[in-house]
Coordinates of N, CA and C in Angstrom, one line a residue:
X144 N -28.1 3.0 22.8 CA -27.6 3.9 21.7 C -26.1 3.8 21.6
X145 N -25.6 3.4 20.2 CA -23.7 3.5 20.4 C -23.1 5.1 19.8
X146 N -22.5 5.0 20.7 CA -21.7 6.3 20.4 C -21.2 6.5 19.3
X147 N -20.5 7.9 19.0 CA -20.3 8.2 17.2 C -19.2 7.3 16.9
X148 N -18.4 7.2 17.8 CA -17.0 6.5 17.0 C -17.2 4.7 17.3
X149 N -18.1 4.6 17.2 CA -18.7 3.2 17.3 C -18.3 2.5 16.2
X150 N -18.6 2.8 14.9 CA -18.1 2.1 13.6 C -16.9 2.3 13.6
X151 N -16.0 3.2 13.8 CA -14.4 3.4 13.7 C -13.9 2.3 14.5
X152 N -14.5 2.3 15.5 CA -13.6 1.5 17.2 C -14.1 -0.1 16.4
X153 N -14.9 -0.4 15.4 CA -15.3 -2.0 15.0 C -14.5 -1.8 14.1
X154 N -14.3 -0.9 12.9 CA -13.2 -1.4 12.1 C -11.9 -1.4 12.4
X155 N -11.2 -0.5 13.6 CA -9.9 -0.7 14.2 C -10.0 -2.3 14.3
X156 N -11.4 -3.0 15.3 CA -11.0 -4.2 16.0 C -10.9 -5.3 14.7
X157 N -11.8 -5.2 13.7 CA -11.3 -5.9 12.2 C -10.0 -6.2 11.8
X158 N -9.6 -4.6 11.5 CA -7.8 -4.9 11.8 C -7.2 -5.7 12.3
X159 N -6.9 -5.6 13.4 CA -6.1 -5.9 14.3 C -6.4 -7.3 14.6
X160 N -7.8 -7.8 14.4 CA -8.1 -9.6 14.2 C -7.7 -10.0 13.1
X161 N -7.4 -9.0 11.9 CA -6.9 -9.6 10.6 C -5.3 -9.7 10.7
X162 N -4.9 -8.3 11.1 CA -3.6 -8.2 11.5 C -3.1 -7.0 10.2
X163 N -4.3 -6.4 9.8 CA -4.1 -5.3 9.0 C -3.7 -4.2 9.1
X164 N -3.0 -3.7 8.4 CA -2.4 -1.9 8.8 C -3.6 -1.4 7.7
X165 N -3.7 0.1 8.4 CA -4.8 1.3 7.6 C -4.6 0.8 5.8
X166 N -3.3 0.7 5.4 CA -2.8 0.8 4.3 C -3.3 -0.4 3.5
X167 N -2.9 -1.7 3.8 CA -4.1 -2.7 3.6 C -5.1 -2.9 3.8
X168 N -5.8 -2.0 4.7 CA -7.5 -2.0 4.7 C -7.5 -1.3 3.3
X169 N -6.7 -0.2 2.8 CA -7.2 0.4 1.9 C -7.1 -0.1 0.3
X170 N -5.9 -1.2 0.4 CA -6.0 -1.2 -0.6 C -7.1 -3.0 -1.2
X171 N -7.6 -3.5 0.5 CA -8.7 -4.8 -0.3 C -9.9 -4.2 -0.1
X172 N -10.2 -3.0 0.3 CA -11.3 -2.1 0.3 C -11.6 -1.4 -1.1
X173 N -10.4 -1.2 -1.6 CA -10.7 -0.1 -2.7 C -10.9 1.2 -2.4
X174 N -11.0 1.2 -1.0 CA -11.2 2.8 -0.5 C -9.6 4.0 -0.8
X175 N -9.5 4.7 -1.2 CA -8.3 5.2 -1.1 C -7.6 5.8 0.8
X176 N -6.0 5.3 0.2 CA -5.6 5.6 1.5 C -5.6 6.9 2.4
X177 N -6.2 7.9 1.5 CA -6.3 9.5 2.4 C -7.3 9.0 3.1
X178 N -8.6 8.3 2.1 CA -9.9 8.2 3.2 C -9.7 7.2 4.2
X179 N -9.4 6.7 4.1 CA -9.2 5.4 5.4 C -8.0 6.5 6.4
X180 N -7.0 7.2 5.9 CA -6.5 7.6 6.9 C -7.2 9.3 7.5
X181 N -8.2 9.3 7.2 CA -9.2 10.9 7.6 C -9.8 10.5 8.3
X182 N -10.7 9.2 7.9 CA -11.2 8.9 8.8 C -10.8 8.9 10.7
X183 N -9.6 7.8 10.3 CA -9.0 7.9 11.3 C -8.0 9.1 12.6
X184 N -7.8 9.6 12.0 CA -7.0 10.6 12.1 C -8.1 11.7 12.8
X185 N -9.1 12.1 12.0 CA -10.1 13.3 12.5 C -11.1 12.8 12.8
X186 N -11.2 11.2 13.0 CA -12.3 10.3 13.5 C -14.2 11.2 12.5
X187 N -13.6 10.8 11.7 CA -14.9 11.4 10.6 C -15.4 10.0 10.1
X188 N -17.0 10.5 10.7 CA -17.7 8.6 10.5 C -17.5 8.7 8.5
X189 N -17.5 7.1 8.3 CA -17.6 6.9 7.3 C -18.9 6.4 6.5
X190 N -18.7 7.2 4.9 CA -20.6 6.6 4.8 C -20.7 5.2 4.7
X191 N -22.5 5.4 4.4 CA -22.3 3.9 4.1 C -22.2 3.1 3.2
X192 N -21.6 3.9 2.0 CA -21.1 3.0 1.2 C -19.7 2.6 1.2
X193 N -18.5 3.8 2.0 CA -17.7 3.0 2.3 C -17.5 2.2 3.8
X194 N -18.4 1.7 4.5 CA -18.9 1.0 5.4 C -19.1 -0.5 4.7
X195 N -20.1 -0.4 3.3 CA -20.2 -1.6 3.1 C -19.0 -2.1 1.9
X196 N -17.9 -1.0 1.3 CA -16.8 -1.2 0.7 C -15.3 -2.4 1.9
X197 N -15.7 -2.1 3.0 CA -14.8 -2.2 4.1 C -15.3 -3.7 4.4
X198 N -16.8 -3.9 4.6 CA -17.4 -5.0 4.8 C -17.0 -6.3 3.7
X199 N -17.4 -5.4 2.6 CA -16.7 -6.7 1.5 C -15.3 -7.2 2.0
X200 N -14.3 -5.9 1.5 CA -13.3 -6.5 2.4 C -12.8 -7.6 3.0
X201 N -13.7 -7.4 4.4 CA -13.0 -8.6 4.9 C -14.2 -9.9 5.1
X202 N -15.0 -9.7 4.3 CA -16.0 -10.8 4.0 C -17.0 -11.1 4.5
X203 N -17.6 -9.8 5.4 CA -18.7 -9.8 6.8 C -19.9 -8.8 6.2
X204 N -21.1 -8.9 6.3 CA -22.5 -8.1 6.4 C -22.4 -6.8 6.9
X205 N -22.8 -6.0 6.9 CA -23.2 -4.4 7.9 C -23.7 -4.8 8.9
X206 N -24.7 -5.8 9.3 CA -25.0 -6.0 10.2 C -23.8 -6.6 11.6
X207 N -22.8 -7.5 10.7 CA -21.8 -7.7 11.2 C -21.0 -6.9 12.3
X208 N -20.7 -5.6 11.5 CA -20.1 -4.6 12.3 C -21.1 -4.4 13.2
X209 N -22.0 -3.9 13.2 CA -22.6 -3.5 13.7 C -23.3 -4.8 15.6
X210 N -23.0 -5.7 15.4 CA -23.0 -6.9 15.9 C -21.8 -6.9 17.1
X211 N -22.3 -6.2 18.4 CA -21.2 -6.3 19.5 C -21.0 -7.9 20.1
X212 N -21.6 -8.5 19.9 CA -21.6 -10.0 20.1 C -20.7 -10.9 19.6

């Protein structure tokens, strides 16, 4: 079973393999920058539509993230 901040702790590592700040996840996400930064900030899982908003992004599946491998 993965813990709650399991999706947060994959899109941090997204980042940081892209070399992206919160602010550019939000703006090739389309997600606005309050939610990308609430998320983070008050660690409030994100749904899954912006889960798979995030996924387009950076060009990966849901299953992707979800993929510790």
């Amino acid at each position: 079973m993965m813990d709650e901040g399991y999706v947060l702790k994959r899109i941090e590592e997204l980042c940081e393999k892209e070399g992206w700040s919160h602010y550019v996840l939000a703006k090739c996400s389309g997600i606005s920058q309050s939610t990308i930064s609430n998320m983070f900030s008050r660690t409030k899982q994100p749904t899954c539509d912006t889960v798979a908003k995030i996924c387009d992004a950076f060009g990966i599946t849901m299953a992707q993230v979800f993929d510790s491998g």
